[in-house]
Tab-separated table of C-alpha atoms in Angstrom:
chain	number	residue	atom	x	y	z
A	1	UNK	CA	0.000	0.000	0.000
A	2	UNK	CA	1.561	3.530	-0.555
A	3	UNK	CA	1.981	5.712	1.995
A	4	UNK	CA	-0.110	8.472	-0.019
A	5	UNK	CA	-3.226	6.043	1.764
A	6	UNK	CA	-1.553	6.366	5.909
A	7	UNK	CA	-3.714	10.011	5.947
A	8	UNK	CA	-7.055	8.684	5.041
A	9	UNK	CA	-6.425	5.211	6.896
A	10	UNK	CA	-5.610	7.224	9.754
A	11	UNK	CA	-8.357	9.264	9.211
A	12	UNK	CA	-11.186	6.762	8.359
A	13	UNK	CA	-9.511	4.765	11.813
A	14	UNK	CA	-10.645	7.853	14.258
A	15	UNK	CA	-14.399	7.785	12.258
A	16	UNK	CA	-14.377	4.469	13.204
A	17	UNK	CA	-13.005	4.374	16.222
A	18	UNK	CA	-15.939	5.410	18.202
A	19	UNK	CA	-13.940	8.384	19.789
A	20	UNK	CA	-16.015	11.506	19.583
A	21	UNK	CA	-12.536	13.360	20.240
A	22	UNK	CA	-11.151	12.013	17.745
A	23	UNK	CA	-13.504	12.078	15.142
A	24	UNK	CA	-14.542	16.426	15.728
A	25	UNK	CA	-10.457	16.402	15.725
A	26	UNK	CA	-10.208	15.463	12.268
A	27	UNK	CA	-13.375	16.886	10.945
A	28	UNK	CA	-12.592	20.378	12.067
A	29	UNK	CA	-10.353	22.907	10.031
A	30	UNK	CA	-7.171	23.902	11.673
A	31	UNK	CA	-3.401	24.839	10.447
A	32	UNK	CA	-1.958	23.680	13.904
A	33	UNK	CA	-3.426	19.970	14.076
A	34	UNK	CA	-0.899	18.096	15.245
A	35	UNK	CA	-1.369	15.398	18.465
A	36	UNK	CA	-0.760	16.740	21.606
A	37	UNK	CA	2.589	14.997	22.253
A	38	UNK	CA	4.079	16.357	19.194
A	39	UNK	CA	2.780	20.061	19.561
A	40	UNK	CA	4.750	19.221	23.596
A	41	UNK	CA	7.711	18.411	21.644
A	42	UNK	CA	8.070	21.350	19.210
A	43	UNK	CA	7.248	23.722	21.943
A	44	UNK	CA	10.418	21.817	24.130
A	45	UNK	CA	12.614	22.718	20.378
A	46	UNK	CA	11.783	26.239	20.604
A	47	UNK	CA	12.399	27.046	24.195
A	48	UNK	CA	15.684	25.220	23.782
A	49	UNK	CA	16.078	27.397	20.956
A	50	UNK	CA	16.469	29.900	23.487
A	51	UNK	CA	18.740	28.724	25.696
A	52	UNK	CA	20.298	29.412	22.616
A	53	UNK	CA	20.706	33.508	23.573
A	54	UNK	CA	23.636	32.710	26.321
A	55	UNK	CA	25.587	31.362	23.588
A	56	UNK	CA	25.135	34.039	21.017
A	57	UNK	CA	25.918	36.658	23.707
A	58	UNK	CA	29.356	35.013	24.924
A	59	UNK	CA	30.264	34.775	21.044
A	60	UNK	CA	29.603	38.670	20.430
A	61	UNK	CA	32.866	40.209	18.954
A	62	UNK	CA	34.327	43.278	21.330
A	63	UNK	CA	33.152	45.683	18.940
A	64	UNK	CA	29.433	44.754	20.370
A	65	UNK	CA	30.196	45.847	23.667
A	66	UNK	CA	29.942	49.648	23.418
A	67	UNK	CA	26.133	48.817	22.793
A	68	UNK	CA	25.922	46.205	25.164
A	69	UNK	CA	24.780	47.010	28.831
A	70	UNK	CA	27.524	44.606	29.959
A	71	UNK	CA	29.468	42.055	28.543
A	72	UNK	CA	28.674	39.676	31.020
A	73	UNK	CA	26.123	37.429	30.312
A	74	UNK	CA	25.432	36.383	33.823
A	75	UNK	CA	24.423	40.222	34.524
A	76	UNK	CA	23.723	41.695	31.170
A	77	UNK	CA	20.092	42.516	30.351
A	78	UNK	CA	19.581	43.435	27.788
A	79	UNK	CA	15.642	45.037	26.829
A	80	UNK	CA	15.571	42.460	23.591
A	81	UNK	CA	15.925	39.631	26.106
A	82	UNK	CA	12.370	40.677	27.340
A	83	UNK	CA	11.040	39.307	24.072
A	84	UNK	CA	12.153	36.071	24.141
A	85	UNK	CA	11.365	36.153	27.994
A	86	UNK	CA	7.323	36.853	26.899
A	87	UNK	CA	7.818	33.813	23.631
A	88	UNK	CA	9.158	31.299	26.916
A	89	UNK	CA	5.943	32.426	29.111
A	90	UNK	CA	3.793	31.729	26.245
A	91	UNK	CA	5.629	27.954	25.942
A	92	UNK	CA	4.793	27.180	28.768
A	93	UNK	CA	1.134	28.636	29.393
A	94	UNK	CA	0.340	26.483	26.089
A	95	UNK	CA	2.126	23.218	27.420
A	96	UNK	CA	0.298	23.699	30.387
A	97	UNK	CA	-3.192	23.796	28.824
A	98	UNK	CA	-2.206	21.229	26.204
A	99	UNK	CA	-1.603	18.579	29.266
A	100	UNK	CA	-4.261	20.286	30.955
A	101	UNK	CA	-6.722	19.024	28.058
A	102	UNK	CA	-5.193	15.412	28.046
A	103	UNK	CA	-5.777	14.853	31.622
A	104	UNK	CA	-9.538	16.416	31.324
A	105	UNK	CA	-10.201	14.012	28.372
A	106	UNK	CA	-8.871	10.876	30.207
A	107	UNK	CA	-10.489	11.534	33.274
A	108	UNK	CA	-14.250	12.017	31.641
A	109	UNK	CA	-13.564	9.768	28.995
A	110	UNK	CA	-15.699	8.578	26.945
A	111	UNK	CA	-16.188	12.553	25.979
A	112	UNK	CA	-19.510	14.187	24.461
A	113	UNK	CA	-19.851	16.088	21.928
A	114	UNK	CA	-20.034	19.301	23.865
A	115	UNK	CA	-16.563	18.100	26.398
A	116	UNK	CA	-15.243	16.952	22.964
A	117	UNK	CA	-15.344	20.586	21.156
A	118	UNK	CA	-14.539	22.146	24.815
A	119	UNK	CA	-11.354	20.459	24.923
A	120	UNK	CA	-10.267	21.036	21.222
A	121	UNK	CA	-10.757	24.489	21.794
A	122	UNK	CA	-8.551	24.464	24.873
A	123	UNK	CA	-6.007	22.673	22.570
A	124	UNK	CA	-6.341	24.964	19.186
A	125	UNK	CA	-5.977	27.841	21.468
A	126	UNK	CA	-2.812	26.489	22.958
A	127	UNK	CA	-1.049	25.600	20.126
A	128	UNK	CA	-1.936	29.619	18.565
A	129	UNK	CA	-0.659	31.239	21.759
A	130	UNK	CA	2.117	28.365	22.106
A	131	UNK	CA	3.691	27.527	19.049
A	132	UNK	CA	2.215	30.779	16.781
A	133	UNK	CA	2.828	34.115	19.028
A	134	UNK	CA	5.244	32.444	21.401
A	135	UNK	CA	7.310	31.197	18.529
A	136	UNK	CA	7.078	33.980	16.377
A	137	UNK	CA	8.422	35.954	19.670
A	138	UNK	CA	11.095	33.353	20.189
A	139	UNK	CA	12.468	33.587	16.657
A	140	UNK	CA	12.429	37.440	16.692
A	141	UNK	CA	14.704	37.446	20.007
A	142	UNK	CA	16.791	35.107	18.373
A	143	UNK	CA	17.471	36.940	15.041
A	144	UNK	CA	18.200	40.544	16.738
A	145	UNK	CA	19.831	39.026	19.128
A	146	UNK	CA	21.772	37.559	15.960
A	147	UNK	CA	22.462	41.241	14.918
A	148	UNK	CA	25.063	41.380	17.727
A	149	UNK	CA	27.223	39.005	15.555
A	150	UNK	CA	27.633	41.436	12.717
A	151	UNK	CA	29.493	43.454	15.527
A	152	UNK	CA	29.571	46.981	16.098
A	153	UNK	CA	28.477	48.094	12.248
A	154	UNK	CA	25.621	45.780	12.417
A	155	UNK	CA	24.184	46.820	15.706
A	156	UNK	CA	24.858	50.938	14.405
A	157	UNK	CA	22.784	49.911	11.224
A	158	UNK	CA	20.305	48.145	12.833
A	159	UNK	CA	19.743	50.583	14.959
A	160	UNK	CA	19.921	53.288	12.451
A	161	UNK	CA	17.139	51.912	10.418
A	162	UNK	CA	14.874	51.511	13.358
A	163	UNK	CA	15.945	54.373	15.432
A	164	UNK	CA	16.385	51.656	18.378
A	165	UNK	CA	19.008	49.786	20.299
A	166	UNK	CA	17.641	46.660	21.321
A	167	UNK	CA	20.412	46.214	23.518
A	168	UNK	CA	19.879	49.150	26.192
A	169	UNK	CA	19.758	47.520	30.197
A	170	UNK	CA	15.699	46.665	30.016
A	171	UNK	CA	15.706	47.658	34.409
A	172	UNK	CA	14.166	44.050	35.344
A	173	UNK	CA	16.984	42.510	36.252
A	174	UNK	CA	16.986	39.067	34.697
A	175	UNK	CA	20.424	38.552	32.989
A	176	UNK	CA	21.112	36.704	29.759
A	177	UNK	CA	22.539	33.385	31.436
A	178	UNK	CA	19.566	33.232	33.542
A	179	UNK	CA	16.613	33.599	31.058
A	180	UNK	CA	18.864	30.576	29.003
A	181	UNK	CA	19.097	28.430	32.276
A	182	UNK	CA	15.460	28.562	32.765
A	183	UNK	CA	14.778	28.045	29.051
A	184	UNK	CA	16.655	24.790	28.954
A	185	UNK	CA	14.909	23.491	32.483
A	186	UNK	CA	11.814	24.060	30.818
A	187	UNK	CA	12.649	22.910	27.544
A	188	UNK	CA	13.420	19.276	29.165
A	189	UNK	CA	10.467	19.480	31.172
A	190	UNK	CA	8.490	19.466	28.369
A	191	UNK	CA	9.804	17.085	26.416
A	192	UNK	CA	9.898	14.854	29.229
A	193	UNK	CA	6.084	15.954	29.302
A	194	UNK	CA	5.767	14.889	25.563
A	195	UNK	CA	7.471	11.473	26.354
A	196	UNK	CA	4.791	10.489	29.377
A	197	UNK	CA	1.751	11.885	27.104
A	198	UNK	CA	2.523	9.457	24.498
A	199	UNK	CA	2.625	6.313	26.166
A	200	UNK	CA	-0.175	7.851	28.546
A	201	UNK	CA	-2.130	8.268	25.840
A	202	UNK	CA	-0.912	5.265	23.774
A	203	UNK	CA	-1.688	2.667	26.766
A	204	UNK	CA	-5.170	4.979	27.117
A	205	UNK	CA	-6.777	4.117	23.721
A	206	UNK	CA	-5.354	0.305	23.746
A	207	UNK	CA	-7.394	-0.148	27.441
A	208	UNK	CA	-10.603	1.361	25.501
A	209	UNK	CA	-10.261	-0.766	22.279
């Protein structure tokens, strides 16, 4: 059988399957439709993604520092961090709800139509605020904090054409090193959440077969 089939047999197997979740999951329209698990997963690759900012800062060439509130990453804060600070939050508020949802459908299981809908809407709403805004926040920290690479020309053009220095102390007191630190704890907390969701969930549907 080609593979071209797996969608549909996967597909007509939820009909089937007697799982109003799973059947409303399918028949609904949404860009972000992935299981739960695997939205856990890509939400664990973007906050380590920014763990990746302590890195970037310790590679910045000297002529970065006159723009820089310090050249320490264990004290520097820089306002641009901030931004990648609000994508992490947003991580984690949507993990949250995502296994929020999972444990709400197990417990009531089997779901009705009405606790079916209520919980893909939890989960559609996490993945937008999750993996859309808090993504599109975490990639934006990472590119200008990318900028700082180019060295001192780079940051004096970028800020230039915006009439900005993302760079400037942002007065909250959370340094570079620390914002990374907390992005890789939660990055492997998630995963790890990802991991126990899919045999959860795995051992869930073989008990109900």
């Amino acid at each position: 059988m080609s593979t071209d089939s797996q969608p549909d047999d996967t597909i007509a197997q939820a009909i089937i399957s007697g799982s109003t979740y799973e059947r409303l999951r399918y028949e609904r329209h949404s860009y972000l439709r992935q299981t739960v698990p695997r939205t856990l997963a890509l939400q664990s690759a973007l906050l380590g993604a920014l763990a990746l900012l302590l890195p970037i800062y310790g590679l910045y060439p000297d002529s970065t520092a006159a723009f820089l509130p310090s050249i320490d990453p264990g004290v520097a804060s820089p306002k641009v961090l901030l931004l990648g600070l609000f994508g992490g939050f947003l991580q984690l508020f949507g993990a949250t709800l995502l296994v929020g949802s999972v444990l709400y459908r197990v417990r009531l299981a089997p779901l009705t139509e009405r606790q079916a809908h209520a919980a893909l809407n939890a989960e559609d709403f996490a993945r937008y605020v999750g993996l859309g805004t808090g993504g599109l926040a975490i990639v934006l920290s990472l590119c200008l904090f990318a900028v700082g690479l180019g060295g001192g020309d780079a940051v004096s053009a970028y800020i230039a054409s915006t009439g900005r220095n993302p760079f400037v102390d942002s007065g909250f007191g959370l340094s570079v090193a620390t914002v990374s630190l907390l992005a890789f704890v939660a990055s492997v907390t998630v995963f790890y959440a990802s991991r126990y969701l899919l045999v959860h969930l795995a051992l869930f549907h073989r008990s109900n077969e």
